[in-house]
Coordinates of C-alpha atoms (C1' of nucleotides) in Angstrom, one line a residue:
Chain A
M1 CA -23.9 -9.2 -9.4
G2 CA -26.8 -7.8 -7.2
R3 CA -25.7 -7.9 -3.7
S4 CA -27.5 -6.6 -0.5
P5 CA -25.5 -4.2 1.1
C6 CA -23.5 -5.1 4.1
C7 CA -25.5 -3.0 6.7
S8 CA -28.9 -1.3 5.5
K9 CA -29.2 2.3 6.2
D10 CA -32.6 1.4 7.8
E11 CA -31.0 -0.7 10.4
D12 CA -30.7 0.6 13.9
L13 CA -27.0 0.8 13.8
K14 CA -24.6 2.9 15.7
R15 CA -22.2 4.8 13.8
G16 CA -19.3 7.3 14.1
A17 CA -16.6 7.0 16.8
W18 CA -16.5 4.1 19.0
T19 CA -16.8 4.2 22.6
A20 CA -14.2 2.5 25.1
E21 CA -17.0 0.2 25.8
E22 CA -17.5 -1.0 22.3
D23 CA -14.0 -1.5 21.5
K24 CA -13.6 -3.6 25.0
I25 CA -16.8 -5.6 23.5
L26 CA -14.8 -6.2 20.4
I27 CA -12.0 -7.3 22.0
D28 CA -13.2 -9.6 24.0
Y29 CA -15.4 -11.2 21.4
I30 CA -12.5 -11.7 19.2
R31 CA -10.1 -12.7 21.9
V32 CA -12.4 -15.8 22.5
H33 CA -13.9 -16.6 19.0
G34 CA -11.1 -15.0 16.5
H35 CA -12.2 -12.4 13.7
G36 CA -13.7 -13.4 10.3
R37 CA -17.6 -13.9 9.7
W38 CA -17.6 -10.0 10.3
R39 CA -21.1 -9.9 9.1
N40 CA -22.4 -11.9 12.0
L41 CA -20.1 -10.8 14.4
P42 CA -21.7 -7.7 15.7
Q43 CA -25.0 -9.7 16.4
K44 CA -23.0 -12.3 18.0
A45 CA -21.0 -9.9 19.9
G46 CA -23.9 -7.9 21.0
L47 CA -22.6 -4.4 19.3
K48 CA -25.1 -2.5 17.4
R49 CA -22.5 -2.0 14.5
C50 CA -22.3 -3.2 11.1
G51 CA -19.9 -5.9 10.5
K52 CA -17.7 -3.9 8.2
S53 CA -17.3 -1.3 10.7
C54 CA -16.3 -3.9 13.3
R55 CA -13.8 -5.2 10.8
L56 CA -12.6 -1.7 10.1
R57 CA -12.2 -0.4 13.8
W58 CA -10.6 -3.9 14.7
L59 CA -7.8 -3.8 11.5
N60 CA -7.2 -0.5 11.8
Y61 CA -7.1 0.5 15.5
L62 CA -7.6 -2.6 17.9
G63 CA -5.8 -5.0 16.3
P64 CA -2.6 -6.6 18.6
D65 CA -0.1 -5.4 16.0
I66 CA -1.4 -2.1 15.3
K67 CA 1.8 0.4 15.9
R68 CA 0.3 3.6 17.7
G69 CA 2.4 7.3 17.3
N70 CA 4.0 9.2 15.0
I71 CA 5.6 8.1 11.7
S72 CA 9.3 8.3 12.1
S73 CA 11.6 9.7 9.5
D74 CA 12.4 6.5 8.3
E75 CA 9.2 5.1 7.9
E76 CA 8.0 8.3 6.0
E77 CA 11.1 7.8 3.9
L78 CA 10.0 4.3 2.9
I79 CA 6.5 5.4 2.3
I80 CA 7.7 8.1 0.0
R81 CA 9.8 5.6 -1.8
L82 CA 7.3 2.9 -2.2
H83 CA 4.6 5.4 -3.1
N84 CA 7.0 6.1 -5.9
L85 CA 7.0 2.7 -7.2
L86 CA 3.6 1.2 -6.4
G87 CA 1.4 4.7 -6.3
N88 CA -1.8 4.2 -4.3
R89 CA -1.4 1.0 -3.1
W90 CA -1.9 1.5 0.4
S91 CA -2.3 -2.0 1.5
L92 CA 0.8 -3.0 -0.3
I93 CA 2.9 0.1 1.0
A94 CA 1.3 -1.1 4.4
G95 CA 2.8 -4.5 3.9
R96 CA 6.0 -3.1 4.2
L97 CA 5.4 -1.2 7.5
P98 CA 4.9 -3.5 10.2
G99 CA 2.3 -2.2 12.6
R100 CA 1.3 0.4 10.3
T101 CA -2.3 0.4 8.7
D102 CA -3.3 1.4 5.2
N103 CA -5.7 3.7 6.0
E104 CA -3.2 5.4 8.3
I105 CA -0.3 5.5 5.8
K106 CA -2.9 6.6 3.2
N107 CA -4.0 9.7 5.7
Y108 CA -0.4 10.3 6.5
W109 CA 0.3 10.7 3.0
N110 CA -2.6 12.9 1.9
T111 CA -2.1 15.1 5.1
N112 CA 1.5 15.3 4.8
L113 CA 3.6 14.0 2.0
S114 CA 1.5 14.9 -1.0
K115 CA 1.8 18.7 -0.1
R116 CA 5.5 18.3 0.6
M117 CA 5.6 16.7 -2.9
K118 CA 3.6 19.1 -4.6
D119 CA 5.9 22.1 -2.8
N120 CA 9.0 20.1 -4.0
K121 CA 7.5 20.0 -7.4
D122 CA 6.4 23.5 -7.6
H123 CA 10.1 24.7 -6.1
N124 CA 11.7 22.5 -8.9
K125 CA 9.9 24.2 -11.5
E126 CA 10.7 27.8 -10.4
T127 CA 14.3 26.6 -10.1
T128 CA 14.3 24.7 -13.5
T129 CA 12.4 27.5 -15.1
S130 CA 15.2 30.5 -13.6
S131 CA 18.5 28.3 -14.5
S132 CA 19.0 29.3 -17.8
N133 CA 22.4 28.6 -18.2
P134 CA 22.7 25.0 -19.7
K135 CA 26.4 25.0 -18.5
H136 CA 25.1 25.0 -14.6
P137 CA 22.5 22.7 -14.7
Q138 CA 20.1 22.5 -11.4
T139 CA 21.9 21.2 -8.6
E140 CA 19.4 21.0 -5.9
P141 CA 16.2 18.8 -7.5
T142 CA 13.7 17.6 -4.9
P143 CA 15.2 14.6 -2.9
F144 CA 11.9 13.0 -3.3
K145 CA 11.2 13.3 -7.0
I146 CA 11.9 9.8 -8.3
D147 CA 10.5 9.1 -12.1
L148 CA 10.4 5.4 -11.8
P149 CA 7.4 4.0 -13.5
V150 CA 4.8 2.9 -11.2
I151 CA 4.4 -0.7 -10.7
R152 CA 1.0 -1.9 -10.5
T153 CA -0.1 -5.2 -9.1
K154 CA -3.4 -6.0 -9.0
A155 CA -4.3 -6.5 -5.2
T156 CA -5.6 -10.0 -5.2
K157 CA -6.3 -12.5 -2.5
C158 CA -4.7 -15.6 -2.6
S159 CA -6.5 -18.7 -1.8
K160 CA -3.8 -21.0 -1.8
P161 CA -1.6 -20.0 1.4
L162 CA 1.8 -18.9 0.2
L163 CA 4.7 -19.0 2.0
I164 CA 8.2 -17.4 1.2
N165 CA 10.6 -20.0 1.9
N166 CA 12.9 -19.2 4.6
N167 CA 15.9 -20.1 2.6
A168 CA 15.0 -17.8 0.1
Q169 CA 15.0 -14.8 2.4
Q170 CA 18.0 -15.9 3.9
S171 CA 19.6 -15.6 0.5
T172 CA 18.6 -12.0 0.5
P173 CA 20.1 -9.2 -0.6
I174 CA 18.6 -10.0 -3.9
P175 CA 21.0 -8.9 -6.7
L176 CA 19.1 -6.4 -8.2
L177 CA 22.6 -5.6 -10.2
L178 CA 22.4 -3.8 -13.4
D179 CA 24.6 -3.3 -16.1
A180 CA 25.6 0.3 -15.3
S181 CA 27.2 1.0 -18.8
A182 CA 24.1 -0.2 -20.5
A183 CA 21.8 1.5 -18.2
A184 CA 23.8 4.9 -18.6
A185 CA 24.0 4.4 -22.7
G186 CA 20.8 3.0 -23.6
S187 CA 17.4 4.3 -24.5
E188 CA 14.4 4.2 -21.8
A189 CA 13.1 1.3 -23.3
N190 CA 16.4 -0.6 -23.3
N191 CA 16.7 0.6 -19.9
N192 CA 13.7 -1.0 -18.9
K193 CA 14.6 -4.0 -20.4
N194 CA 18.0 -4.2 -19.1
I195 CA 16.7 -3.6 -15.8
V196 CA 14.3 -6.5 -16.1
S197 CA 16.6 -8.8 -17.6
S198 CA 19.5 -8.1 -15.1
I199 CA 17.1 -8.6 -12.3
A200 CA 16.0 -11.7 -13.5
S201 CA 19.2 -13.2 -14.7
N202 CA 20.8 -12.2 -11.3
H203 CA 18.1 -13.6 -9.4
K204 CA 17.7 -16.6 -11.7
E205 CA 21.1 -17.4 -10.8
L206 CA 20.8 -16.9 -7.3
L207 CA 18.0 -18.9 -7.3
S208 CA 19.8 -21.8 -9.1
K209 CA 22.2 -22.0 -6.4
N210 CA 19.4 -22.8 -3.6
Y211 CA 16.8 -24.7 -5.5
N212 CA 16.7 -27.7 -8.0
S213 CA 13.3 -26.8 -9.0
N214 CA 12.3 -26.5 -12.7
D215 CA 12.7 -23.0 -14.1
E216 CA 8.9 -23.1 -15.0
F217 CA 8.2 -22.8 -11.1
L218 CA 9.1 -20.6 -8.2
P219 CA 10.5 -21.3 -5.2
F220 CA 7.0 -21.0 -3.2
F221 CA 5.9 -23.6 -0.9
S222 CA 2.5 -24.6 0.4
E223 CA 2.4 -24.7 4.2
D224 CA 1.9 -28.6 4.0
D225 CA 4.8 -30.5 4.5
D226 CA 4.8 -32.0 1.1
K227 CA 6.2 -28.6 -0.1
E228 CA 4.3 -28.5 -3.0
I229 CA 5.2 -26.5 -5.5
L230 CA 3.1 -23.5 -7.1
S231 CA 3.7 -22.1 -10.3
M232 CA 3.0 -18.7 -10.9
T233 CA -0.3 -19.4 -13.3
D234 CA -1.7 -20.1 -9.9
L235 CA -1.6 -16.6 -8.8
L236 CA -3.4 -13.5 -10.3
I237 CA -1.6 -10.4 -11.2
D238 CA -2.7 -8.3 -13.9
D239 CA -2.2 -5.0 -14.7
Y240 CA 1.2 -5.9 -13.7
C241 CA 3.5 -3.4 -15.5
N242 CA 3.2 -0.1 -16.2
L243 CA 6.5 0.3 -17.1
T244 CA 6.9 2.6 -20.5
D245 CA 8.4 0.9 -23.2
A246 CA 8.5 2.1 -26.9
D247 CA 8.4 -1.0 -28.7
G248 CA 6.5 -2.8 -26.6
G249 CA 9.2 -5.0 -25.8
L250 CA 9.1 -5.1 -22.1
N251 CA 5.8 -6.6 -22.1
D252 CA 7.1 -9.1 -24.4
L253 CA 10.2 -9.6 -22.4
L254 CA 7.6 -10.4 -19.2
I255 CA 5.2 -12.4 -20.9
N256 CA 7.1 -14.5 -23.4
S257 CA 10.8 -14.9 -22.2
D258 CA 11.9 -17.0 -20.1
V259 CA 12.9 -14.8 -17.4
S260 CA 9.1 -13.9 -17.3
D261 CA 8.2 -15.6 -14.1
L262 CA 11.2 -14.2 -12.3
C263 CA 10.5 -11.0 -13.2
Y264 CA 7.2 -11.5 -11.8
E265 CA 8.6 -12.8 -8.7
V266 CA 11.3 -10.0 -8.4
L267 CA 8.9 -7.0 -9.1
L268 CA 5.8 -8.0 -8.0
S269 CA 4.3 -9.9 -5.0
P270 CA 1.4 -12.4 -4.7
Y271 CA 0.3 -11.2 -1.6
S272 CA -1.7 -7.9 -1.3
D273 CA -2.0 -7.9 2.8
Q274 CA 1.2 -9.4 3.8
P275 CA 5.0 -8.2 4.1
T276 CA 6.1 -9.0 0.6
T277 CA 9.2 -9.7 -0.9
I278 CA 9.2 -7.3 -3.9
F279 CA 12.4 -6.0 -2.7
S280 CA 14.4 -7.4 0.2
D281 CA 14.6 -5.9 3.7
D282 CA 18.1 -5.2 3.1
I283 CA 17.3 -3.3 -0.1
L284 CA 14.7 -1.1 1.2
N285 CA 17.1 -0.5 4.2
Q286 CA 19.5 0.5 1.7
W287 CA 17.3 2.8 -0.1
T288 CA 16.3 4.1 3.5
H289 CA 19.4 4.9 4.8
S290 CA 22.1 5.1 1.8
Y291 CA 19.9 7.2 -0.2
F292 CA 18.9 9.6 2.2
D293 CA 21.5 9.7 4.7
D294 CA 23.9 11.3 2.1
A295 CA 22.2 14.5 1.1
D296 CA 24.8 15.5 -1.5
D297 CA 24.8 12.4 -3.0
H298 CA 21.2 11.7 -3.3
I299 CA 21.0 15.4 -4.8
N300 CA 23.7 14.5 -7.6
H301 CA 21.7 11.6 -8.5
D302 CA 18.3 12.7 -8.4
D303 CA 17.3 11.5 -12.0
D304 CA 18.3 7.7 -11.2
S305 CA 15.6 5.4 -10.8
I306 CA 15.6 3.5 -7.7
V307 CA 16.4 0.6 -9.6
D308 CA 19.2 2.5 -11.2
R309 CA 20.4 3.8 -7.8
H310 CA 20.5 0.5 -6.2
C311 CA 22.4 -0.8 -9.0
H312 CA 24.8 1.9 -8.9
Q313 CA 25.6 1.2 -5.1
S314 CA 25.7 -2.4 -5.8
N315 CA 28.0 -2.0 -8.6
D316 CA 30.0 0.3 -6.4
K317 CA 30.1 -2.2 -3.6
E318 CA 31.6 -4.6 -6.1
I319 CA 34.4 -2.8 -7.3
E320 CA 35.2 -2.2 -4.1
Chain B
dA1 C1' -14.8 34.7 25.1
dA2 C1' -16.6 33.6 20.5
dC3 C1' -16.0 32.7 15.9
dT4 C1' -13.9 31.4 11.9
dC5 C1' -10.9 28.3 9.1
dG6 C1' -7.5 25.0 8.3
dT7 C1' -5.5 20.5 9.8
dC8 C1' -6.0 15.6 11.2
dC9 C1' -7.6 10.9 11.0
dA10 C1' -11.1 7.9 12.3
dA11 C1' -14.8 6.2 10.1
dC12 C1' -18.0 5.5 6.0
dC13 C1' -18.9 4.4 1.4
dG14 C1' -18.8 2.1 -3.1
dC15 C1' -16.9 -1.0 -5.6
dT16 C1' -14.2 -5.4 -6.7
dG17 C1' -13.1 -10.0 -7.3
dG18 C1' -12.8 -14.7 -5.3
dA19 C1' -15.2 -18.1 -2.9
dT20 C1' -19.4 -20.7 -2.6
dA21 C1' -24.1 -22.9 -2.6
Chain C
dT1 C1' -23.8 -20.9 -15.0
dT2 C1' -25.5 -17.7 -11.6
dA3 C1' -26.6 -15.2 -7.2
dT4 C1' -25.0 -14.2 -3.2
dC5 C1' -21.5 -13.7 0.7
dC6 C1' -17.6 -12.1 2.4
dA7 C1' -13.3 -9.8 2.8
dG8 C1' -10.7 -6.2 1.1
dC9 C1' -9.2 -1.9 -1.3
dG10 C1' -9.1 3.1 -2.2
dG11 C1' -11.5 7.4 -2.2
dT12 C1' -14.2 10.3 0.5
dT13 C1' -16.6 12.3 4.6
dG14 C1' -17.3 14.9 8.7
dG15 C1' -16.5 15.5 13.8
dA16 C1' -12.4 16.7 16.9
dC17 C1' -9.2 20.0 17.9
dG18 C1' -6.1 23.8 17.5
dA19 C1' -4.6 28.3 16.1
dG20 C1' -5.5 32.5 14.5
dT21 C1' -8.3 36.5 14.6

DNA sequence: AACTCGTCCAACCGCTGGATA
DNA sequence: TTATCCAGCGGTTGGACGAGT
């Protein structure tokens, strides 16, 4: 589709770093008129800037919720985990880090973490090749290596305002429990199925306690008072899962089985620009703290997937 | 002091896809 | 149905800055 560029290069528009004066003009304008309609905003505000540039400046720098300052170690660990899970889905990752922008996280990853990952990987290779004795397997793998298949969601806008029902959030942590014995014994494909089935069935059970809605629907409600229930068919999610699955059964499971909707809800977020409930805050906190606080533990469990890992913890708690 | 080099990060760019006329 | 608008995404660029020589 042909579309004229947002800002013609011929136009006498300013580029490059923003001045404090420009910032003030933009802030003042948005304070009065709100943001949106970025194309017309510069003209109305009296800025010689491209609308896109204004939007970027606001979203990445001037916005009231932007958190400045260094990335904390907790945030860093969360970024690493989410990147393992989501890949370069910076906006999704940013959605889990309040006050951080996708641009900031992307920059941080590219300048700090990707290098560290590479170093860890190289170090891993060296130690792996040097340890020839099978009776003494490598005991110091990289703490950041997590071979969980990346889940990719399409970053789509959602025209219908969806709110995660507060009751649902209160019901967290979502019981991401996995049959540990099955996970330990099964093939990769079976593991994936077990993971999805287990997540779904546990979540389904949880939801059934809180909702009387039909299983075909998810407990998402509109902002309207009439609490319209929206089916997941209203949500556009494709390329939804990149999990490896030898016999294709996982996709079938996701698409055809009665747990598919719940898998969508548990694994994927309908939002691209909002904090998501892919995993509950409790779970993310557990990942951050439980996993990394105990160095010996995480070293020994390096090959566990995130879900596996969490499931072990959950099962341990249950046993206790 | 002057220069080079590497790093960081704000900003830019091209593209996508939903919304709309 | 089509063309255009618009917001958003992710990759890339380039200027500022500090460290090293």
